[in-house]
CSV table of C-alpha atoms in Angstrom, one decimal:
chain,number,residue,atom,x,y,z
F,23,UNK,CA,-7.7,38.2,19.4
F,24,UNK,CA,-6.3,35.1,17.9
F,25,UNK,CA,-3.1,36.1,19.3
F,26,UNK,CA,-4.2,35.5,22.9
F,27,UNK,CA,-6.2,33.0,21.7
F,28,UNK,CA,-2.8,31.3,20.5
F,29,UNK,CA,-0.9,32.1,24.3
F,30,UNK,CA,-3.6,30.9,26.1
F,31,UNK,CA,-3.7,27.2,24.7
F,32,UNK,CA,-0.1,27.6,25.0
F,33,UNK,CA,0.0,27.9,28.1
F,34,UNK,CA,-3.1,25.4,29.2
F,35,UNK,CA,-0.4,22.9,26.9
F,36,UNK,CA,2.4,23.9,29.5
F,37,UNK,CA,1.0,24.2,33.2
F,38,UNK,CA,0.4,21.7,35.5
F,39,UNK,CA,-1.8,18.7,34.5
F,40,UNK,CA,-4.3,20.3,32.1
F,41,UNK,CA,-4.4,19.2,28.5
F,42,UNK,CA,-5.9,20.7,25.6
F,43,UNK,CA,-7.9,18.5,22.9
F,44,UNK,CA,-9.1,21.0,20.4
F,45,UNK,CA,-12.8,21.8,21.6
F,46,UNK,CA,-12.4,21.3,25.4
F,47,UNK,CA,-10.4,20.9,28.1
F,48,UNK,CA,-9.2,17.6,29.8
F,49,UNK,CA,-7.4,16.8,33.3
F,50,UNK,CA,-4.5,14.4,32.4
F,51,UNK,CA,-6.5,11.5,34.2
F,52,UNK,CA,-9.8,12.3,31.8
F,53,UNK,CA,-7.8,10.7,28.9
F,54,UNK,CA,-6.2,8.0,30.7
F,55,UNK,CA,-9.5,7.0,31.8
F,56,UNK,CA,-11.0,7.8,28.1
F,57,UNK,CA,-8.4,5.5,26.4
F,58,UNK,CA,-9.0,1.6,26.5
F,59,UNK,CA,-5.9,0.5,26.2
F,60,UNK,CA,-3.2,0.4,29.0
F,61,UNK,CA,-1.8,4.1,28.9
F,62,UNK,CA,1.1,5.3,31.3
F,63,UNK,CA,1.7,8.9,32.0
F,64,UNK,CA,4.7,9.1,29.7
F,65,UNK,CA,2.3,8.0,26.5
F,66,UNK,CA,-0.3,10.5,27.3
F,67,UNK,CA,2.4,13.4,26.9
F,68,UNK,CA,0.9,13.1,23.0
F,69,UNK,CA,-2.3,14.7,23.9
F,70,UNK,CA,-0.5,18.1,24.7
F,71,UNK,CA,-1.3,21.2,22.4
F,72,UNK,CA,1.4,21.3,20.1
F,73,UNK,CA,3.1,24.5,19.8
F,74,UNK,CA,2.0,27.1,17.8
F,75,UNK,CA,2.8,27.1,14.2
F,76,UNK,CA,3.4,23.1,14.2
F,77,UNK,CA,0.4,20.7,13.2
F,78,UNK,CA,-2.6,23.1,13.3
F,79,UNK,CA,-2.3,24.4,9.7
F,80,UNK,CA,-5.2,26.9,9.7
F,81,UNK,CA,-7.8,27.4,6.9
F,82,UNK,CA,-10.3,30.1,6.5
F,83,UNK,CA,-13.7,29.0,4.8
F,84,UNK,CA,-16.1,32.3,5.2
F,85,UNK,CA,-16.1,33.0,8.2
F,86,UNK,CA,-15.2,30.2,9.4
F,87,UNK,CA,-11.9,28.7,10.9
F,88,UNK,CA,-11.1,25.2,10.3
F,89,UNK,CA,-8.1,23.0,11.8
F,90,UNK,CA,-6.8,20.0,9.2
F,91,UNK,CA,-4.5,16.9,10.1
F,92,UNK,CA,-6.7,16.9,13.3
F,93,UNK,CA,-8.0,13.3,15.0
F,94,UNK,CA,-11.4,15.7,14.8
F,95,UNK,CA,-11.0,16.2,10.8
F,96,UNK,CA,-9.8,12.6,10.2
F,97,UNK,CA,-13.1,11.1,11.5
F,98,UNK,CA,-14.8,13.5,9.0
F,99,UNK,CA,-13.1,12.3,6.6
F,100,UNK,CA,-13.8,8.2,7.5
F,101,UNK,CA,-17.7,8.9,7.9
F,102,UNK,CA,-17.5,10.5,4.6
F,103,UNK,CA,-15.7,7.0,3.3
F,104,UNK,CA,-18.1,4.7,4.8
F,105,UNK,CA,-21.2,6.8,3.5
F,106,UNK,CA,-19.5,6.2,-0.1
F,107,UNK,CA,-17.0,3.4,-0.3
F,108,UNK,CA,-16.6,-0.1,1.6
F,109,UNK,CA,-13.7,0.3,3.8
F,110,UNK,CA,-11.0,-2.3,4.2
F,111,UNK,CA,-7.4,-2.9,4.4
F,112,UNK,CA,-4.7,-4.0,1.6
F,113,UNK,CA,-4.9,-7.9,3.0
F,114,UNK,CA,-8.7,-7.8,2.9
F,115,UNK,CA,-8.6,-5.8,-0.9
F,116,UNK,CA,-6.3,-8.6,-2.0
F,117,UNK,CA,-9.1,-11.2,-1.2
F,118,UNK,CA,-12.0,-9.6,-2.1
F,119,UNK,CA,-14.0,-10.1,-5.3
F,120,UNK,CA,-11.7,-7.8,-8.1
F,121,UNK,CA,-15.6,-6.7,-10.1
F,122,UNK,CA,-16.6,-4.7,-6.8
F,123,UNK,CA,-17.0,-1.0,-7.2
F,124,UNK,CA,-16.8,1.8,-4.8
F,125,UNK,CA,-13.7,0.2,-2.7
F,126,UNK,CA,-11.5,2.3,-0.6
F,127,UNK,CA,-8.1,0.7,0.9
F,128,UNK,CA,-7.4,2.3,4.0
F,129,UNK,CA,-3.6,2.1,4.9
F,130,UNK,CA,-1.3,4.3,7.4
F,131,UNK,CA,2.8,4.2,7.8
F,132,UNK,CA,3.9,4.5,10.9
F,133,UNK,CA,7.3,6.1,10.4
F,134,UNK,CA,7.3,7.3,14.0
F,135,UNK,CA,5.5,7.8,16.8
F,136,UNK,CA,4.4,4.6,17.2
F,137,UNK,CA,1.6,6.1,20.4
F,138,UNK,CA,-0.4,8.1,17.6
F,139,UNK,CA,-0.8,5.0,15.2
F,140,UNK,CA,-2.1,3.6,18.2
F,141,UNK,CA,-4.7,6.1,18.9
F,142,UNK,CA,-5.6,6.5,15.2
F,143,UNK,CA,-6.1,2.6,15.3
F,144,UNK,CA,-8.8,2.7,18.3
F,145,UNK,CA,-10.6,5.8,16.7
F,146,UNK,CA,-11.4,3.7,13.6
F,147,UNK,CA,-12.0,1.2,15.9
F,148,UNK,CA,-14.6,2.6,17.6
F,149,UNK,CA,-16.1,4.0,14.0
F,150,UNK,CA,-16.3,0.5,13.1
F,151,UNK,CA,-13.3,0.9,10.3
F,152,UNK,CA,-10.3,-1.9,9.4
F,153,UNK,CA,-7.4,-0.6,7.8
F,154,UNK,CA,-4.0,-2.0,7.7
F,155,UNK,CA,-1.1,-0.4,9.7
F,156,UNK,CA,3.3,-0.7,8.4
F,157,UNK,CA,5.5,-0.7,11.4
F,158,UNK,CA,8.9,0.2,10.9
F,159,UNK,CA,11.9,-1.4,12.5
F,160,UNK,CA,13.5,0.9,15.1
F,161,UNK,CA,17.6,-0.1,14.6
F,162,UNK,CA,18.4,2.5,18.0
F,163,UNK,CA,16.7,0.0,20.4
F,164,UNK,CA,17.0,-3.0,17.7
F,165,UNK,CA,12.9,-3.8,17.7
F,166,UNK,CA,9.6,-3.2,16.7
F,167,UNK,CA,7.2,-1.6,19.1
F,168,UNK,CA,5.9,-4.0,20.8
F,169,UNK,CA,2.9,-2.3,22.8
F,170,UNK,CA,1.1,-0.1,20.0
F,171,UNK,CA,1.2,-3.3,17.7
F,172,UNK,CA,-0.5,-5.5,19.8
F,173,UNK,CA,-3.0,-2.8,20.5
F,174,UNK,CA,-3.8,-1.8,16.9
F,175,UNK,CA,-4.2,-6.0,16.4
F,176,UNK,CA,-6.6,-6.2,19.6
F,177,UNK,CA,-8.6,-3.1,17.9
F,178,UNK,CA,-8.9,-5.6,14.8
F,179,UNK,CA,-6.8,-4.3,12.5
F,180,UNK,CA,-4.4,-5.7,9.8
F,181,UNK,CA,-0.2,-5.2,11.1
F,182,UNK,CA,1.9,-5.2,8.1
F,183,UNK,CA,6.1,-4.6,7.7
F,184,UNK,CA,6.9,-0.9,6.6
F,185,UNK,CA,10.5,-1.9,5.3
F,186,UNK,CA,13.5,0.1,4.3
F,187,UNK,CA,16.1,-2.4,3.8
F,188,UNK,CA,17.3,-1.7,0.6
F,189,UNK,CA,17.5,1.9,1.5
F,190,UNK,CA,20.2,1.1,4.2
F,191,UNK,CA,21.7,-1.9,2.7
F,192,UNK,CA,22.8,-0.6,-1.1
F,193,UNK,CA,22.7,-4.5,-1.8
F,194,UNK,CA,19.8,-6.3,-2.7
F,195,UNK,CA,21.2,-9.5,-1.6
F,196,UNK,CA,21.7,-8.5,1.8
F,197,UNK,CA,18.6,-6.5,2.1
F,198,UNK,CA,16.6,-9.7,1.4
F,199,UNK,CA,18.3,-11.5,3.9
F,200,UNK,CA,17.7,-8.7,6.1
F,201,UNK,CA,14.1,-8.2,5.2
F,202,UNK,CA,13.8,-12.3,5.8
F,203,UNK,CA,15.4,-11.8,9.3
F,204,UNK,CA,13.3,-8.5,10.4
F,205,UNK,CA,9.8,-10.2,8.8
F,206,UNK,CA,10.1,-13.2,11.4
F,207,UNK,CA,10.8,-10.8,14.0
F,208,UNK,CA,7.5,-9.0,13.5
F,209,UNK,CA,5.5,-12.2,13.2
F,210,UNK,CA,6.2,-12.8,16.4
F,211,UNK,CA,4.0,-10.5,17.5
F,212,UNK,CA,1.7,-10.3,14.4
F,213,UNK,CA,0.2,-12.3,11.9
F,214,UNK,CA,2.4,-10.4,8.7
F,215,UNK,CA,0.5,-11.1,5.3
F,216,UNK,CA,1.3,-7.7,3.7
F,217,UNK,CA,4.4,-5.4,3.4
F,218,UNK,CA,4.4,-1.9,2.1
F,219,UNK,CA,7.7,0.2,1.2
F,220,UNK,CA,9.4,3.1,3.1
F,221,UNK,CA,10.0,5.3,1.0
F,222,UNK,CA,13.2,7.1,1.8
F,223,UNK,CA,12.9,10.4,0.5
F,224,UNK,CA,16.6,11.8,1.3
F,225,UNK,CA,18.1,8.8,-0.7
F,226,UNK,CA,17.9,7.6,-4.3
F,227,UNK,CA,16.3,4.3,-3.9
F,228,UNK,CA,13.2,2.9,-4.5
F,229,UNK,CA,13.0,0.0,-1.6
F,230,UNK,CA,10.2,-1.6,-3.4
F,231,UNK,CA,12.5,-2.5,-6.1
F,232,UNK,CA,13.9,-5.0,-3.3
F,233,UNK,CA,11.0,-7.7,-4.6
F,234,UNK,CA,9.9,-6.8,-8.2
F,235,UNK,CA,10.3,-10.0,-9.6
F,236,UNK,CA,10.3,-11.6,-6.6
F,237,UNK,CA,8.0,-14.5,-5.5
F,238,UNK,CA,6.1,-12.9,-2.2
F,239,UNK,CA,4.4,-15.9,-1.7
F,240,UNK,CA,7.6,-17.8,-0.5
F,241,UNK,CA,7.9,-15.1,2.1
F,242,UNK,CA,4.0,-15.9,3.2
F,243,UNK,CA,2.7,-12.7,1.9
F,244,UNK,CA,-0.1,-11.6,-0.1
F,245,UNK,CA,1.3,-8.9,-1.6
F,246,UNK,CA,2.6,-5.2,-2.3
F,247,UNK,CA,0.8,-2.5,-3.1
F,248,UNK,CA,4.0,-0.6,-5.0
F,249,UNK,CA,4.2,-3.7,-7.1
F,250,UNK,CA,1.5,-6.3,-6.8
F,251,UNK,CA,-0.7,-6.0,-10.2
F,252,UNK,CA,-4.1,-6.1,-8.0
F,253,UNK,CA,-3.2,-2.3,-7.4
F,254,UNK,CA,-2.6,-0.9,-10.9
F,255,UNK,CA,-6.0,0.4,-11.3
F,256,UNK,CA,-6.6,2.1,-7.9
F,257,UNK,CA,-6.0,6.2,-7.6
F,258,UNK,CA,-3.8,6.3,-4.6
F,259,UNK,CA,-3.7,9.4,-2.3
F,260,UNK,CA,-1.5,10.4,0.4
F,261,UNK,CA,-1.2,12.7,3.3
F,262,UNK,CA,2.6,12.8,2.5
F,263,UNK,CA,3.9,16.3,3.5
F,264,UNK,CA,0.9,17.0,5.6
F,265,UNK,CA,-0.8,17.7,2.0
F,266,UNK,CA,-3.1,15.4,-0.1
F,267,UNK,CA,-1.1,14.0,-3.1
F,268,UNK,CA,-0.8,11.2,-5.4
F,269,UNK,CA,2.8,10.3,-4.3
F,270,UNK,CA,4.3,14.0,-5.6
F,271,UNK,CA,6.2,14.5,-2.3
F,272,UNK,CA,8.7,11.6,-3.1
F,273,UNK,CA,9.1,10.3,-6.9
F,274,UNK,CA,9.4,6.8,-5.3
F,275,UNK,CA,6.1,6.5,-3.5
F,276,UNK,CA,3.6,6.2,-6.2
F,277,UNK,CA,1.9,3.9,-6.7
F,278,UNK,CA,-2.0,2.9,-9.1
F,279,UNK,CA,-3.3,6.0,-10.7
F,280,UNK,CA,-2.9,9.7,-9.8
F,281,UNK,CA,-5.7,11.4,-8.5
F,282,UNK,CA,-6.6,14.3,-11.1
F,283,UNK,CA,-7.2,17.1,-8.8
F,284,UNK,CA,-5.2,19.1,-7.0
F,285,UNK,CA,-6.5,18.6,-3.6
F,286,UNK,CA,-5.4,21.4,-1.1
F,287,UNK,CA,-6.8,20.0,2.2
F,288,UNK,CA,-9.2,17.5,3.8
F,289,UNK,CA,-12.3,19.1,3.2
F,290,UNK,CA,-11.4,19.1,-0.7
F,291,UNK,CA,-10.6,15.5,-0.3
F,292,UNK,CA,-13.6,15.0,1.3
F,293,UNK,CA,-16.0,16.6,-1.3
F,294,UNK,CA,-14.4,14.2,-4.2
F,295,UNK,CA,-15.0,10.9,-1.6
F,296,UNK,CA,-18.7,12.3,-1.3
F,297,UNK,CA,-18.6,13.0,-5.5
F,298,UNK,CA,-17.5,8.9,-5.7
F,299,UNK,CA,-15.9,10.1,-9.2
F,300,UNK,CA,-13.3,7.1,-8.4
F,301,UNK,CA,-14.4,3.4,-8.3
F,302,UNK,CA,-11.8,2.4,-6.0
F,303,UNK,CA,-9.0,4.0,-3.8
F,304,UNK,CA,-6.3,4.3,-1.7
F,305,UNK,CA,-5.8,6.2,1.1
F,306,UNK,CA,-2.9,6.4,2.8
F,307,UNK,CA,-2.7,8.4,6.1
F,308,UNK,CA,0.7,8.6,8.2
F,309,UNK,CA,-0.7,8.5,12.1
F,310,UNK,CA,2.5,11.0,13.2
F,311,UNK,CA,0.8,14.0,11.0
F,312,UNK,CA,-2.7,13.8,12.7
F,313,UNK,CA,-2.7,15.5,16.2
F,314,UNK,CA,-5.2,15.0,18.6
């Protein structure tokens, strides 16, 4: 059964116009019309059923089939947050008054696919959520994208720099220059008061190392979460390698306090948000592992 189960979304994926969104069925125009932004055929190419096997890890719970790293599963998980926790980004955290209790930083890095941070953006949107968004620098066509930027900022949420330029430099000289040059790039388009690390898992270096003992403020920033104090204190989890970690997928992107269990999917994750067993958190989700 699940095998034709599996061929048949395959194919709905593959013929014609018809897209599949996890629960029902859309014509092509459905989610252009559904989506608030300005969406071109090309974009909406994201909605497709992935192919079997890739970005629909399957759990069974009872009887009962579940789908992770789904859009669906990610808005559990933020109606769980705002039941428990006071939802903002790393500028706002920065800001607010450090005695509060019951905090959760909401962060993504957008590594690629720049169209799904987007649509993650105008779901917490429409949930009422902030959260802050890293945009990488794309050195192929020498920019940063543009479009999905100025959407997440008209859905009202914090644009930050997701940099790497230690990581291809090797020099920290010129990687500050670099990161200088890139920086006032991106605030043309946005209003850049935090920067967050990539972290570069097929090299040895730690990008963040860039600025420790640097002075952020003469860049016009707030901060770092890898190595501004304000963050020392917070359990940080991540979605890194579409599994919820404290950072164990790369040694270099850890950052606060490790989260104590070992958390084998959303719904776990889920259950210790609901528990509120930690005062304050940080969760980072990367838009290009949640499918629609």
């Amino acid at each position: 059964m699940e095998l034709l189960m599996v061929a048949f979304n395959t194919a709905i994926a593959f013929c014609g116009e018809t897209y599949y969104t996890g629960n029902r069925i859309l014509r092509a125009d459905d989610i252009l019309n559904q989506h608030e932004a300005p969406v071109n055929r090309e974009r909406a190419r994201f909605y497709r059923h992935p192919k079997p096997g890739f970005g629909t890890m399957r759990e069974r719970d009872g009887d009962r089939m579940t789908r992770d790293f789904t859009l669906e599963k990610y808005s559990e998980l933020l109606r769980a947050l705002e039941v428990n926790y006071r939802i903002m980004g790393v500028a706002d955290y920065l800001t607010s008054p450090k005695d509060e209790e019951f905090i959760a930083v909401l962060r993504h890095d957008v590594d690629k696919f720049p169209d799904r941070a987007a649509r993650m953006a105008l779901l917490e949107k429409n949930l009422g959520v902030r959260s802050t968004y890293y945009f990488r620098w794309n050195p192929k066509p020498g920019n940063f994208p543009k479009q999905e930027i100025l959407e997440t900022l008209r859905y009202g949420h914090e644009v930050g720099y997701h940099y790497e330029n230690l990581s291809e430099l090797r020099d920290k000289e010129k990687a500050l220059a670099d990161f200088k040059d890139k920086l006032a790039v991106l605030r043309k388009l946005a209003p850049v008061r935090t920067v967050a690390m990539h972290g570069a898992p097929r090299v040895r270096v730690r990008n963040a190392d860039m600025l420790e003992g640097v002075d952020l403020s003469k860049y016009g920033l707030l901060g770092e979460p890898h190595i501004s104090p304000e963050f020392a204190d917070i359990v940080y989890v991540t979605d890194s390698g579409r599994k919820w970690t404290s950072g164990a997928g790369s040694v270099r992107d850890t950052l606060g306090k490790p989260v104590e269990e070992k958390v084998k999917n959303t719904d776990e994750l889920i259950g210790l948000v609901k528990a509120r067993k930690y005062p304050r958190v940080m969760v980072s989700a990367g838009p290009g592992g949640w499918k629609g």
